[in-house]
Amino acid sequence: MNAAIKHSTDLSDLSPASRYDVVIIGAGLAGCAAAQALALADTSGRRRILLIDRHPGSSPRFAGEFIHPRGAQILDDLGFYSALKAAGAVDVDGFTVLERADGRYVELPYDDIPEYRTQGLAAHHKTLVKTMRQVVRQRPQVDLFEGWIITDLVRSGERVAGVVLTGPGNRQVKIHADLVIGADGKASQVRKLAGIPDQRQTVGFTVGLELRNAKLPARTWGNIILGAWGPVLVYPIAREPNGDLLYRVTLDLPANLPAKGARLAEFLLETFVPFLPQPLADQIAHAITSHKGPFEMAPTVNLPAPTAVQPGLALIGDAGGCSHPITASGMTMGLRDAECLGEEARRRDDAPVHEAWVDDSSLRRYRSEHDRYVPTRQALADAIYEVFRGGNEGARAIQRALFDYWASGKTARARSMALLSCAEGRPQVFLTEYLKAARYAIESSLVARHAAHLPTRDRLRQVSGAMHLASNKLGLVAQVMWAQVRPAWLPHDRTFI
């Protein structure tokens, strides 16, 4: 695409070319990052990359906005960080966790994690996507088309060899490519068209509110508040020119919504606000009662990592697995996927033009890396949500024990934060930290200092619950550890690489 066309603001009458090295479906964070990483890997400027998205601008639904330091470093390396900061993105310092409105409070700073960037980044999702698309448009190798959807995959035998796209006016084009990347989210159409089975399950919903200048002790942190039906998360998403901070508030709801429409506001007021600290509770109550129209809401999806590659195809970001957003790791994992594919492309920067740029060996290495860190992140999110939700005696016992563990010293907090922030991905470390919390739970349920007022039967019930939760995690972590140590040469199955 020539420069005059590429930077035109009206592409409604244009169509993509018929041949690209790589086609990326989905121009959200993961898709834009992958396009940028691949373009930077093409040092000679020989490659062509097509990036498409069904939404002009960005998706109307609110989505991920919080990025850990590992992801922020990738954004910086790829040339997005400065543009995002200029657009109002906020540097974030870590997480705080409040046991309940009048309960224990702990700070988990990124700065305690050695040898890592000391701040993450948060940005309003629409600002994030808009800014990243603006940056990607400047890459001469990348053609970005909005308002286009994928309707089919082109195959050559068992290999994916391109895509069929439909654009404005129902125009249809067939495009050949050596690699198709599915970056189209948890409900990925690419994954569906590829016939890759998944076990996607909607486990709940998240309501999103916006607050200006939230009254919090840690203004530039992600703040988790427990004690209501589900965890409440409050974090900054924009710094406005006058210095005001705009915050996102997320409220965790069950899959079977107990109220809809106008009654949902009443449910939120009754189920969440009484469990929040003042004066934040009054701010959130006002945001709920003054809200006009339907609340912003997104499904909470658990998608155990499906097969991430086929010959000629790769899944990245939420398309390749997602979990409860309580650990805010989804954005960082999507960026890691993009970074990994960029590294594979860089390995073959001098590959002959008649060969696939990112070939089958590259995809095998990508899958091996993806399969090592994504399952660990999912196991952690599952465990943390279960504990923070506190839906049974065992979970509540481990939740109390987790605060005891964090109170034991800086090292304990740093270890937990390394896991939460994706700096630590080894499943054996996750298992060790989880079992430490379970041990604290068992001990605190038996020691009189914590449980003297409880009948023996109640203490034993707490012990039994904590032991049951811990034993359930052993099987899950065993699967994750196998994914980490599994030899790369061992076949995954008959069809896939």
Phi, psi and omega in degrees: 000128182286164188298321181297321178285317186302322184259012175291147179274349181237103179253015187296335181261002183257159177230154176296163176288175184268354183214130176221158172288318182223136171244128180246123179261113182111113182249044169273206183300309184294317181295315178297319179295320179295317178300317181292317180297319179292318180297319179292332179286341180270079188290338181266355178069031183268345192262158177234132184233129176253130178238121181234157175209146181287337186258120169293125181092278177192168178297140180290342182273139178291147184214200187303141183219353187246128185234126180288167182305324179301318178288321179299324178294321178295317176302320179293314181298327183272356176090018180263334193301311183298320179294322179292320177297318179296334180273000176112003178298153187243130171291134182241147192258354182145204180234148166245150177230125178250123185299320175190179186307320181246023185261194183288151184231134179224144175251134179240086185280144173299329185298341180281349182272115184292146172066025177230157174308144188266357179220145170265197182215140175228142181207146173306134187303317181295321177295318180302308184292315180301315183292317181295324177293323178298319180293315182296325180301338181280349180281123183296338181280346191254129168253123180249123177237127177255153180082017178245148179230155175273134179243344178194162173256141173270131181238150171233097190067232178269000183266137171284126187237011179155193184219159168248126184243149173238131183238195180306140181072018180060024174294138181238135178228147176252125186237131176264141181205152177283334181216133172247128179249123175268107178238035189256030166083183188297331178261037190312123173287327177299314179301317180295313180296330179283351181073023179277116182290150176218168179240045182297133182220129174279114185258356180171194178222155176238124174268134179246128176242162174239137178233147174257128177053058178302139183274093184228149176289334180239094191287331183248039179234163166276123186250117180256128181239124182257170175114335177274192181303319177220171181297147174248133180239131180230124182208154181285143178234352179199138171253118185274161185306329180276004179097348178297149175251131174262134185243149169261135172243125176244135180241126186272124183241156179288164180296321176269093185301124180285346180206149179223166178062223183295331181289342179296323178300317178299318180298315180297319180296321184277328190265335185245312189302318181298343184261005182260151179285151173277150001271005180301323181302317180294322178297316181289322177300318179294321179297324180288312186288333182267358183290135179254135178080186180296147175287147171294128184215142178225143177291144173264115189245136171252117181232092176307137189308115176280179174303124188272347182219153161228166175304118180085008183215143175220143174255138178226164179062213183296338176298334181258019177128134177210165184212186182301138186283009185300329179270358178052037185260350185300316181296318181294321179294320177298321178292323177295320176302313181298316179300317182297316178295323176297321178295321178295320178296322181295326178302326185248033181301327182260016179297143178302148185294339179278355177257154175298134180294303174259098189269187183297322177297321177299316181293325176297318179293320177299314181298318179301315179292315179301316182291346179273322185259332183293313179299326178297315179300319182291319178298319179295314180299319179298315182292315182296316180297317180300319180287314181293327177293323177060045186277353178212174184301317182297317180295319179293325178294317179291326177299312178299319181294327179297319176294322176299317181296315179296327180288348184285344177156168183297324182298318179298317180294321180294322179295317178297318183291326177298322177290312183299326187266007179072011175285332179243121184241002183285126183295332180293330177289318175302313181297317180300314181294321180294317181292331174298315178296320178296320178297316176302319181297317181294315181295317183290337177283342183255330184286133185300330182302329182258332192227021183298330183279353183263139173300154181305321181299319179292322179297316180295326178295320177295316179299313181299317180296316180296319180294323180295315178298316182297318180294324177298324182288336182299315179296319179297314182291329176299319177295318180296317181295325176297320178299328182284321186260355183303127180299138183296333184280346183289124182299139176281312175193185189287325191269319190269163179300000000 
